[in-house]
mmCIF file of N, CA and C in Angstrom:
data_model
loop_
_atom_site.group_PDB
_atom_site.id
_atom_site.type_symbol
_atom_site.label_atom_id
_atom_site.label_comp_id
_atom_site.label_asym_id
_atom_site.label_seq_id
_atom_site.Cartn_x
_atom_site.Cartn_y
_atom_site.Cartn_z
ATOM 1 N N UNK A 380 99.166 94.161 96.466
ATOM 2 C CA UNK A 380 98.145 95.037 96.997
ATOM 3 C C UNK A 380 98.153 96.349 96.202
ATOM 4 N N UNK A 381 97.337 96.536 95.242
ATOM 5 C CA UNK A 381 96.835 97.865 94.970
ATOM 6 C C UNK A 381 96.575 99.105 95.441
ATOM 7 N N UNK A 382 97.425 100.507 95.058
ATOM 8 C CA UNK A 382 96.967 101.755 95.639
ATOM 9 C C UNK A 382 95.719 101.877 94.885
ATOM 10 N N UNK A 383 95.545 103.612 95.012
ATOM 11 C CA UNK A 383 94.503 103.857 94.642
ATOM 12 C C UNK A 383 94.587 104.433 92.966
ATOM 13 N N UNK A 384 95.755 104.399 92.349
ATOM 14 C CA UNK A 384 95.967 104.582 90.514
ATOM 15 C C UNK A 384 95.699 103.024 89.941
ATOM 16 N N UNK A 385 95.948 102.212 90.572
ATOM 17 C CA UNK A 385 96.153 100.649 90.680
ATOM 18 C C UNK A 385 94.688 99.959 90.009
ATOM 19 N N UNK A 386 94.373 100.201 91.436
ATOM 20 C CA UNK A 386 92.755 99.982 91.689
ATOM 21 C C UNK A 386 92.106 100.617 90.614
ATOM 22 N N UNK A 387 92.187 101.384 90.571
ATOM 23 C CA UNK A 387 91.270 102.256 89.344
ATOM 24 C C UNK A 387 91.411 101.640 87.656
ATOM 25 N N UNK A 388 92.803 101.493 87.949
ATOM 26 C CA UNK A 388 92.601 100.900 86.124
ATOM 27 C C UNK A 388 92.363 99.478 86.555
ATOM 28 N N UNK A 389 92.641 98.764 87.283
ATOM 29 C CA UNK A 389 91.835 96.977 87.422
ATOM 30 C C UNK A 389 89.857 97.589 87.130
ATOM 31 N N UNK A 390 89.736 98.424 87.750
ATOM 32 C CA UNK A 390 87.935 98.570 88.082
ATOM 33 C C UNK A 390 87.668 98.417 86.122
ATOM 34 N N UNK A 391 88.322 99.546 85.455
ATOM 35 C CA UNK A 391 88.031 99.780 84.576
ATOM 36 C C UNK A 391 88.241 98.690 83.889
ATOM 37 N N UNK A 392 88.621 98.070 83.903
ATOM 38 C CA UNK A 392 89.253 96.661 82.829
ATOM 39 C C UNK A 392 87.957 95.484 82.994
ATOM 40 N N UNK A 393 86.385 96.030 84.336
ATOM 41 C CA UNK A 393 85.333 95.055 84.011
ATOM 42 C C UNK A 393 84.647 95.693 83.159
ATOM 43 N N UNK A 394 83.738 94.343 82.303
ATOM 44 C CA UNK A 394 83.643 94.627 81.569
ATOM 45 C C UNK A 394 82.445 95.784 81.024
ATOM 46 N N UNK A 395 82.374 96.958 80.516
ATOM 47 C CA UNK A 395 80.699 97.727 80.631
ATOM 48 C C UNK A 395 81.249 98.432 81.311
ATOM 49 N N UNK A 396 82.686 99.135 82.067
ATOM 50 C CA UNK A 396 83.180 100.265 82.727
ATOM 51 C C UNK A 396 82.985 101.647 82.273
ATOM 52 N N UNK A 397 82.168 102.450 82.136
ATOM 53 C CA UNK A 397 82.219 103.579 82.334
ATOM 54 C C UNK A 397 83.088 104.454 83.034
ATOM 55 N N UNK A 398 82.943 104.632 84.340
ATOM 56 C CA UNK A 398 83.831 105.350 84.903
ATOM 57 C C UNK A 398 84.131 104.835 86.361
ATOM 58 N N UNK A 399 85.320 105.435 87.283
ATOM 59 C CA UNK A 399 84.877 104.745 88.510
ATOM 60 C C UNK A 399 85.659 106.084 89.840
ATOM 61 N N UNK A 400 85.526 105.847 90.556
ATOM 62 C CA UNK A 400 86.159 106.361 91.431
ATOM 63 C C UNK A 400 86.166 106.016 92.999
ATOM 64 N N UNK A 401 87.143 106.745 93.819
ATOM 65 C CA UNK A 401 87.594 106.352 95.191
ATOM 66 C C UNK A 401 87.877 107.450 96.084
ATOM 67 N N UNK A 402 86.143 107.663 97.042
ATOM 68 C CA UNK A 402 85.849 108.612 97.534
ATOM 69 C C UNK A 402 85.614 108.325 98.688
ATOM 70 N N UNK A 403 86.265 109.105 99.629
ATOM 71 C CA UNK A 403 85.994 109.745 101.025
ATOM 72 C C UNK A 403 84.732 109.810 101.321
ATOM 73 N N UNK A 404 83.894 109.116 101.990
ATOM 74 C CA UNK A 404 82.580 109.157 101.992
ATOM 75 C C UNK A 404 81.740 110.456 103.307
ATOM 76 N N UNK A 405 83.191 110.436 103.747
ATOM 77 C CA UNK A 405 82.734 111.487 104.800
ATOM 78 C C UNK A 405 82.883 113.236 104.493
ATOM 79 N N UNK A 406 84.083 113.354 103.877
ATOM 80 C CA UNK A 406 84.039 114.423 103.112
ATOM 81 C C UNK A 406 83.965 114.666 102.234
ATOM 82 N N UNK A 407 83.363 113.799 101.153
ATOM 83 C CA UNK A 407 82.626 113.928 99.727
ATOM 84 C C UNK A 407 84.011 114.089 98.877
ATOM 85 N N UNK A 408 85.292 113.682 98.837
ATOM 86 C CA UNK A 408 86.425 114.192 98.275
ATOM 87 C C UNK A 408 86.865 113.234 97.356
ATOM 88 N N UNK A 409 87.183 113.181 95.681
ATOM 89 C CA UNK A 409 87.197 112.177 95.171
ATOM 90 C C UNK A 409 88.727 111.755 96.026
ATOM 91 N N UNK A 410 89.222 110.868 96.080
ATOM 92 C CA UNK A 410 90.676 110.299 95.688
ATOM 93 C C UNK A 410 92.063 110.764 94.591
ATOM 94 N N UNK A 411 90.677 109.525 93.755
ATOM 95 C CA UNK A 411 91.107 109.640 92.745
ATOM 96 C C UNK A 411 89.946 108.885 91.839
ATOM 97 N N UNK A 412 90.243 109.330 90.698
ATOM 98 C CA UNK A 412 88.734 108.814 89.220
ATOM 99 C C UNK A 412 90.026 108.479 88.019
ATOM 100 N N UNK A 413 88.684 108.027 87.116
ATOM 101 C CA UNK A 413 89.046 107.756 85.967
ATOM 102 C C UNK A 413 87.952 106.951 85.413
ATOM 103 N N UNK A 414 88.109 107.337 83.971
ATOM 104 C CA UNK A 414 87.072 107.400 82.909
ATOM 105 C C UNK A 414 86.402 108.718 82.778
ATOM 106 N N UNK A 415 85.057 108.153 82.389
ATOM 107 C CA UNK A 415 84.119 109.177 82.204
ATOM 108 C C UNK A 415 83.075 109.206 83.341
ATOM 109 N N UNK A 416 82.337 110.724 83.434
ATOM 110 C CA UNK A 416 81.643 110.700 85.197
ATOM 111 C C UNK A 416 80.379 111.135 84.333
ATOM 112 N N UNK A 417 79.433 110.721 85.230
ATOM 113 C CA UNK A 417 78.038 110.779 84.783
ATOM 114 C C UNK A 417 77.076 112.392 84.784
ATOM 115 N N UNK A 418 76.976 112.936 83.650
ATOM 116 C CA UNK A 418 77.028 114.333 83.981
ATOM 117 C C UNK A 418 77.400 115.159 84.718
ATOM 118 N N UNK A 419 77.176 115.595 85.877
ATOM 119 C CA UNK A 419 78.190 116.682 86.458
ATOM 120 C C UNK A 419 80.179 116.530 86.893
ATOM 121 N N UNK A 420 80.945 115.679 86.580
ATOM 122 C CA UNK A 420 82.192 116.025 86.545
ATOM 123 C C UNK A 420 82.560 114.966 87.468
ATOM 124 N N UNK A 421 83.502 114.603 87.943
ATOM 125 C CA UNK A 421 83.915 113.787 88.897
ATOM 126 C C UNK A 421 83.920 113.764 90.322
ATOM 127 N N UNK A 422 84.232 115.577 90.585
ATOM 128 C CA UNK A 422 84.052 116.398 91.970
ATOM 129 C C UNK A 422 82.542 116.362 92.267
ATOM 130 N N UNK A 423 81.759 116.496 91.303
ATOM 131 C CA UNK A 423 80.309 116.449 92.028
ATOM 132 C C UNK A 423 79.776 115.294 92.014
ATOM 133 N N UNK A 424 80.189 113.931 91.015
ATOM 134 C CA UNK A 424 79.816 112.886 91.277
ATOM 135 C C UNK A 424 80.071 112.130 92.489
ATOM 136 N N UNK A 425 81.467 112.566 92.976
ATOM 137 C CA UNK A 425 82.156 111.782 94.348
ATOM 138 C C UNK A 425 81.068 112.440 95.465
ATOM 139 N N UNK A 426 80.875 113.908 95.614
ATOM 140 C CA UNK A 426 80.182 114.548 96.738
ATOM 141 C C UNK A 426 78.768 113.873 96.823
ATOM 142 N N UNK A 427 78.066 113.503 95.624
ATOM 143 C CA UNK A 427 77.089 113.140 95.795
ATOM 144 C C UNK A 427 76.686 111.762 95.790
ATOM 145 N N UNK A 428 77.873 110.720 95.803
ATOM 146 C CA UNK A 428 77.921 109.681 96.171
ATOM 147 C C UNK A 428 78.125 109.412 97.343
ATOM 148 N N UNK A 429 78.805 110.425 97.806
ATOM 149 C CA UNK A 429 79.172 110.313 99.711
ATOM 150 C C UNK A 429 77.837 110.635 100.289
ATOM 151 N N UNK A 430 76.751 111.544 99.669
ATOM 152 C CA UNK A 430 75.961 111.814 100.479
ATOM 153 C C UNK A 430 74.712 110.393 100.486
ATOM 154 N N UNK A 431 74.784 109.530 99.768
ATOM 155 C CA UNK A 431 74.164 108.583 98.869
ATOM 156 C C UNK A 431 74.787 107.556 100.021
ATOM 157 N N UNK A 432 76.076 107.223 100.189
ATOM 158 C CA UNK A 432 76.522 106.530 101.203
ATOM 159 C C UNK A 432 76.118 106.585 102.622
ATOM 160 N N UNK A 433 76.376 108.204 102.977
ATOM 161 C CA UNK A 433 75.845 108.603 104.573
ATOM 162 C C UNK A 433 74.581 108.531 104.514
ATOM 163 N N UNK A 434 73.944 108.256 104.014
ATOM 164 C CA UNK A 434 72.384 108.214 103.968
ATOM 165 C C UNK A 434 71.753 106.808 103.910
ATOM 166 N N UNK A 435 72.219 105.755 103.981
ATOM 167 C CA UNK A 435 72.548 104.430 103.695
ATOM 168 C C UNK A 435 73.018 103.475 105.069
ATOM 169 N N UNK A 436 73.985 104.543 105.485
ATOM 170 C CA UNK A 436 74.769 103.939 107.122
ATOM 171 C C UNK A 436 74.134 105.032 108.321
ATOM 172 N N UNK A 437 73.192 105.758 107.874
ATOM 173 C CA UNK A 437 72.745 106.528 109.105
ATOM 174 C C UNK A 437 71.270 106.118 109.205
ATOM 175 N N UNK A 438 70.237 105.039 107.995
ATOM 176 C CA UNK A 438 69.215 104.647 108.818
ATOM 177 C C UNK A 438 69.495 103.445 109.128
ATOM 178 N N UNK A 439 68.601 102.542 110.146
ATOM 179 C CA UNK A 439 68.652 101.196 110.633
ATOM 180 C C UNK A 439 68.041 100.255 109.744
ATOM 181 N N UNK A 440 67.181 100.634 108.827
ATOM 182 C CA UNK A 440 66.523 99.984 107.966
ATOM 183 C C UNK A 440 67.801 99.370 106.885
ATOM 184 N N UNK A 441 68.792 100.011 106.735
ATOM 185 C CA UNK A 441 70.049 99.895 105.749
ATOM 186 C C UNK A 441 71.109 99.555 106.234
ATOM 187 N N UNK A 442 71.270 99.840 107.439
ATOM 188 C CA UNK A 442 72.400 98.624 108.201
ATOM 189 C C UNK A 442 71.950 98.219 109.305
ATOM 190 N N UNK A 443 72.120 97.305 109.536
ATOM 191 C CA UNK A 443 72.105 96.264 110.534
ATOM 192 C C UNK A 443 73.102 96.557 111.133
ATOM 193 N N UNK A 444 73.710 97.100 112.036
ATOM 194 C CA UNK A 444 74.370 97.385 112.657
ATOM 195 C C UNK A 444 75.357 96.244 114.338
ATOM 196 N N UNK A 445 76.242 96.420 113.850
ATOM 197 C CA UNK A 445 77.069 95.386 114.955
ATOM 198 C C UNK A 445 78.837 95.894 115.514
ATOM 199 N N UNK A 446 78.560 96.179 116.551
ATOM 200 C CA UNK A 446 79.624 96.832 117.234
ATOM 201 C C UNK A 446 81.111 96.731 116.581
ATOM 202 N N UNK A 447 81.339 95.109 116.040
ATOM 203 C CA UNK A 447 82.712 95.142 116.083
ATOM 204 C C UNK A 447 83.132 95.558 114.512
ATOM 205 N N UNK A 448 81.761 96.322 113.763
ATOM 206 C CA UNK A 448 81.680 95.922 112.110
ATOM 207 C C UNK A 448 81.759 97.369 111.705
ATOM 208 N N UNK A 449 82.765 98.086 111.305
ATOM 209 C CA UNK A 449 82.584 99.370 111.343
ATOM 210 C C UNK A 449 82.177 100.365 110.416
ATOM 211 N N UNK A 450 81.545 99.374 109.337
ATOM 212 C CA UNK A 450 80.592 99.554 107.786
ATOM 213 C C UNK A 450 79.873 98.455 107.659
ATOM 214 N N UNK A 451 78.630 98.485 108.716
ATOM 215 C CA UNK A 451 77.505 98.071 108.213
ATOM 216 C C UNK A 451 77.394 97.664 107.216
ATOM 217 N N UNK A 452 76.920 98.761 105.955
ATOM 218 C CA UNK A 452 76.708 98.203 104.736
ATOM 219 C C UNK A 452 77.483 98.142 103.736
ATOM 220 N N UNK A 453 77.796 96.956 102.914
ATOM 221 C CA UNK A 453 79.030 96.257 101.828
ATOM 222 C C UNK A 453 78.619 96.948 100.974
ATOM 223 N N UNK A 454 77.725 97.301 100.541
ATOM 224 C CA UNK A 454 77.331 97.920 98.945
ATOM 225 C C UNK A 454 75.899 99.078 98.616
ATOM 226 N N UNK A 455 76.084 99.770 97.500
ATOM 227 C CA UNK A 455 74.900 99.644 97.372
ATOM 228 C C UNK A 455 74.895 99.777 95.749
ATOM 229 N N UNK A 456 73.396 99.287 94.960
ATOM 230 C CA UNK A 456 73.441 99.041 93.655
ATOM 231 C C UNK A 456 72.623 100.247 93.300
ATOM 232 N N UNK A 457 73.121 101.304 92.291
ATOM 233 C CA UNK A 457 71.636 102.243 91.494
ATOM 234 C C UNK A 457 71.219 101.699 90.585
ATOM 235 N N UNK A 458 70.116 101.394 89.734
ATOM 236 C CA UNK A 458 70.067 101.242 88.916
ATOM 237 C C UNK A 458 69.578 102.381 87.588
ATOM 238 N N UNK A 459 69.900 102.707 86.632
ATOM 239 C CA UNK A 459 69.212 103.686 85.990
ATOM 240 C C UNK A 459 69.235 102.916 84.448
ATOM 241 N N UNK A 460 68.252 103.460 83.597
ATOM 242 C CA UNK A 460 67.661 102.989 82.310
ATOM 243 C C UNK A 460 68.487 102.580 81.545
ATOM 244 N N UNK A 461 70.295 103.151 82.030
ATOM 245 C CA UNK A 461 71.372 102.908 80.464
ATOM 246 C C UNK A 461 72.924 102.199 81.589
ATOM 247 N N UNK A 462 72.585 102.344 82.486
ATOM 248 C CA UNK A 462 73.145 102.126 83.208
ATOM 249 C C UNK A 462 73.407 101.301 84.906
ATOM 250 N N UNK A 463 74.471 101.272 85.799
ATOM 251 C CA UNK A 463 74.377 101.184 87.508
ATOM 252 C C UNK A 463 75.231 101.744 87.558
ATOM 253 N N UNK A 464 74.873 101.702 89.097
ATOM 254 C CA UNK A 464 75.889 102.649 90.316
ATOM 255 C C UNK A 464 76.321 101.653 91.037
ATOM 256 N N UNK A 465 77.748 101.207 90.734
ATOM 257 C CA UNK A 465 77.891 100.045 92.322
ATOM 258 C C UNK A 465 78.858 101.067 93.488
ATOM 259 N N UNK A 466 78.331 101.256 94.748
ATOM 260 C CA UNK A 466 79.236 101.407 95.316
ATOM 261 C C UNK A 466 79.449 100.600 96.511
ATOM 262 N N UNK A 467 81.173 100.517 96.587
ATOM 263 C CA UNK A 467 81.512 99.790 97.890
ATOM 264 C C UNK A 467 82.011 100.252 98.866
ATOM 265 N N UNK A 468 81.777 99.850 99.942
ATOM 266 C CA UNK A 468 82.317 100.006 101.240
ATOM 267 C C UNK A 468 83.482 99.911 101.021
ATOM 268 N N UNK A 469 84.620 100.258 101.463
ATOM 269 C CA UNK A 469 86.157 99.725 101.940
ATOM 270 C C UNK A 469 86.455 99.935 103.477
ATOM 271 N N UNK A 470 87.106 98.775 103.554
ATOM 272 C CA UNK A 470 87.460 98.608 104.726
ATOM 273 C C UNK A 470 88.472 99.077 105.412
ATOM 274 N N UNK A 471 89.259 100.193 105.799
ATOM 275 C CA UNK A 471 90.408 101.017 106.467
ATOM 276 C C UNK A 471 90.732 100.623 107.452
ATOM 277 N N UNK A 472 91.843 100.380 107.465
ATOM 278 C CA UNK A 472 92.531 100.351 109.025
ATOM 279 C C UNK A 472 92.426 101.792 109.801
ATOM 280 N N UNK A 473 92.039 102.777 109.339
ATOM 281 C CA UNK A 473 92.455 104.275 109.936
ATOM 282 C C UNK A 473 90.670 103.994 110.394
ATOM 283 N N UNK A 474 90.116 104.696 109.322
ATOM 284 C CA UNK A 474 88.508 104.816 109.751
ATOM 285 C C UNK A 474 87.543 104.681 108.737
ATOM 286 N N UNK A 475 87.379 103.699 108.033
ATOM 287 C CA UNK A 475 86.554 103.545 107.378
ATOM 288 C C UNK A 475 85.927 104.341 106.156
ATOM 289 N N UNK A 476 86.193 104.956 105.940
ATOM 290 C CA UNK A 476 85.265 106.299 105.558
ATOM 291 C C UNK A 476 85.603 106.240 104.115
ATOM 292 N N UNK A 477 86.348 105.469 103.372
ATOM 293 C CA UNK A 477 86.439 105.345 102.088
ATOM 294 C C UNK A 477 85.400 103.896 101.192
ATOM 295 N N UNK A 478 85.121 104.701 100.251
ATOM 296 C CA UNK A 478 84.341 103.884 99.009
ATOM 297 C C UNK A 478 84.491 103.963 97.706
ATOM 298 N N UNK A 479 84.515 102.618 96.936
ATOM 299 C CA UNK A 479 84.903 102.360 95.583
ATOM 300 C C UNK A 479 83.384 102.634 94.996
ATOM 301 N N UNK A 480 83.312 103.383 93.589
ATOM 302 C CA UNK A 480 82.098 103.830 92.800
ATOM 303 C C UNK A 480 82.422 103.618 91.309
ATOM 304 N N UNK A 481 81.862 102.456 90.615
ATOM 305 C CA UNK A 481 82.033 102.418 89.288
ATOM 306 C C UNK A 481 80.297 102.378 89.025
ATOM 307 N N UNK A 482 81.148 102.902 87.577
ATOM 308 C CA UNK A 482 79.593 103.649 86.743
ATOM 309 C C UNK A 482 79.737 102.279 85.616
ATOM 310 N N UNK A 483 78.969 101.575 85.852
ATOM 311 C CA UNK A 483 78.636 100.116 84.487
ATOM 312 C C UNK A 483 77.684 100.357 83.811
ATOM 313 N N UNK A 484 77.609 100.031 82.472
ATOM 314 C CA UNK A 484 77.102 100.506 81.085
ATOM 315 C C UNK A 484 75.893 99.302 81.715
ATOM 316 N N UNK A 485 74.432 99.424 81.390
ATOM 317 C CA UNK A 485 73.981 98.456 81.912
ATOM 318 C C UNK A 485 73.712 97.200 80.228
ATOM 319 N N UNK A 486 73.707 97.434 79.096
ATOM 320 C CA UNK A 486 74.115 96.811 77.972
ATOM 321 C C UNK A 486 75.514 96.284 77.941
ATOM 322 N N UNK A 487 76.804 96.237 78.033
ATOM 323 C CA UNK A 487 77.402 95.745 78.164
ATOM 324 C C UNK A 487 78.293 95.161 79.499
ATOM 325 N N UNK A 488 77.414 95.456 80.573
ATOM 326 C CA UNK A 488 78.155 94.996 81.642
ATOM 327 C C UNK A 488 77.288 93.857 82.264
ATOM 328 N N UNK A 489 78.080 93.419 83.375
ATOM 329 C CA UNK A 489 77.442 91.965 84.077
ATOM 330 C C UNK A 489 77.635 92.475 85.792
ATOM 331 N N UNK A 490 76.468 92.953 85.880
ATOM 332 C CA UNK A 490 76.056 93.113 87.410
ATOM 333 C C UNK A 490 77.147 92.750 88.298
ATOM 334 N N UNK A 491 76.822 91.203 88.550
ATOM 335 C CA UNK A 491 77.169 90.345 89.134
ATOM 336 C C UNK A 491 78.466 90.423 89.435
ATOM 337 N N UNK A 492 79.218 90.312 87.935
ATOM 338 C CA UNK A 492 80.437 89.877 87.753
ATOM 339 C C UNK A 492 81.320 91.568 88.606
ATOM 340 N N UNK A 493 80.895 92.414 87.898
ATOM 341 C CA UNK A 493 80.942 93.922 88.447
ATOM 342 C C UNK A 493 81.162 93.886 89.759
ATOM 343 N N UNK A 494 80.142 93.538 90.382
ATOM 344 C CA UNK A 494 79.908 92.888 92.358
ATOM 345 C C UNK A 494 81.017 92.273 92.484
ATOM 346 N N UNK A 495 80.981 91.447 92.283
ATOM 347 C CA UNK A 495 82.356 90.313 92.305
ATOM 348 C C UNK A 495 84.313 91.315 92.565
ATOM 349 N N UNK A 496 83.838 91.718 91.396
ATOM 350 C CA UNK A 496 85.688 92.159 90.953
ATOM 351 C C UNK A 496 85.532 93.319 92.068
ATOM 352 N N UNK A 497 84.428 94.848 92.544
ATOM 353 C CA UNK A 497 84.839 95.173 93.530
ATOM 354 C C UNK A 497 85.174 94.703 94.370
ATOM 355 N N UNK A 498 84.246 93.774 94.969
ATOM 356 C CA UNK A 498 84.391 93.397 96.126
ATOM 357 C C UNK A 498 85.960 93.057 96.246
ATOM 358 N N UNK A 499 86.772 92.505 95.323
ATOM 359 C CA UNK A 499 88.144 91.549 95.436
ATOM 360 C C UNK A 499 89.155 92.826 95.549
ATOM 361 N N UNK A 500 88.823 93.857 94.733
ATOM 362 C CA UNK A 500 89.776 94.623 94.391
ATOM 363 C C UNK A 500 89.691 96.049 95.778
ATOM 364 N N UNK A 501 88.352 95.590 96.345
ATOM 365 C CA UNK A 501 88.370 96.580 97.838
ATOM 366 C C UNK A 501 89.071 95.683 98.664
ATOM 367 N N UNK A 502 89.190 94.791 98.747
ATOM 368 C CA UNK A 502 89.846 93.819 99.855
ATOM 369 C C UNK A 502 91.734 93.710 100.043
ATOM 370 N N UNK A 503 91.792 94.033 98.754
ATOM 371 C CA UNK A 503 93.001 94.706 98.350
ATOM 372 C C UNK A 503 93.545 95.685 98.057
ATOM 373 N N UNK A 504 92.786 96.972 98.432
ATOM 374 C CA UNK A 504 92.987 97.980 98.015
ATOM 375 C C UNK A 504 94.267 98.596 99.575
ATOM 376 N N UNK A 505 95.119 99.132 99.129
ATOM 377 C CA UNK A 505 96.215 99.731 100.283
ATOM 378 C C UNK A 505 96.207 101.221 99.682
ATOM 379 N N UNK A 506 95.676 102.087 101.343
ATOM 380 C CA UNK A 506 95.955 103.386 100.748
ATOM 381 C C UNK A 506 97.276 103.698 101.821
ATOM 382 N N UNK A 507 96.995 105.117 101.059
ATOM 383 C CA UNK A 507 98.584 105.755 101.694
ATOM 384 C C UNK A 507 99.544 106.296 101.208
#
């Protein structure tokens, strides 16, 4: 089971990794990063990915919502002209409130495959 230094270099090792990080979605706080962050720095990329998240799990149109499920939504994809945004949900035993964010080159990376390896590497992720 992977911490959160762990996790970060597995993210980077798909392929088309740019950068990634593991942010507090409630208080916009990175974790922890690594690589490179998409113009403004890592601190403002995490804050404004959290707000990108809470904005995502606070309409109904974006989660479907079910009592015993305490993150609605698994993902979400950006897409931009040179690039994506994947971010994931993680699942906490404490409270939820953490998410994995890698930045994929959109020329050398594989969506999919990208989707894939978070998803495995949030399922395993142990903080603490």
């Amino acid at each position: 089971m992977p911490g959160i230094d762990e996790c970060l270099l597995q993210v980077m090792l798909v392929p088309g990794a740019r950068g990634a990080a593991i942010v507090d979605w409630i208080s916009g706080l990175a974790l922890g990063t690594v690589g490179e962050s998409a113009r403004s720095g890592h601190e403002a990329a995490a804050a404004e990915t959290a707000e990108l998240a809470r904005v995502a799990t606070e309409y109904a149109t974006f989660a479907t919502y079910a009592p015993e499920d305490p993150t609605p939504v698994e993902d979400l994809i950006v897409t931009t002209r040179t690039g994506y945004h994947l971010v994931r949900f993680v699942d906490t035993a404490f409270d939820g409130s953490v998410l994995l964010h890698l930045w994929l080159d959109r020329d050398l990376g594989n969506l999919a495959l990208a989707r894939l390896r978070l998803r495995d590497l949030s399922e395993g992720l142990v903080l603490g």
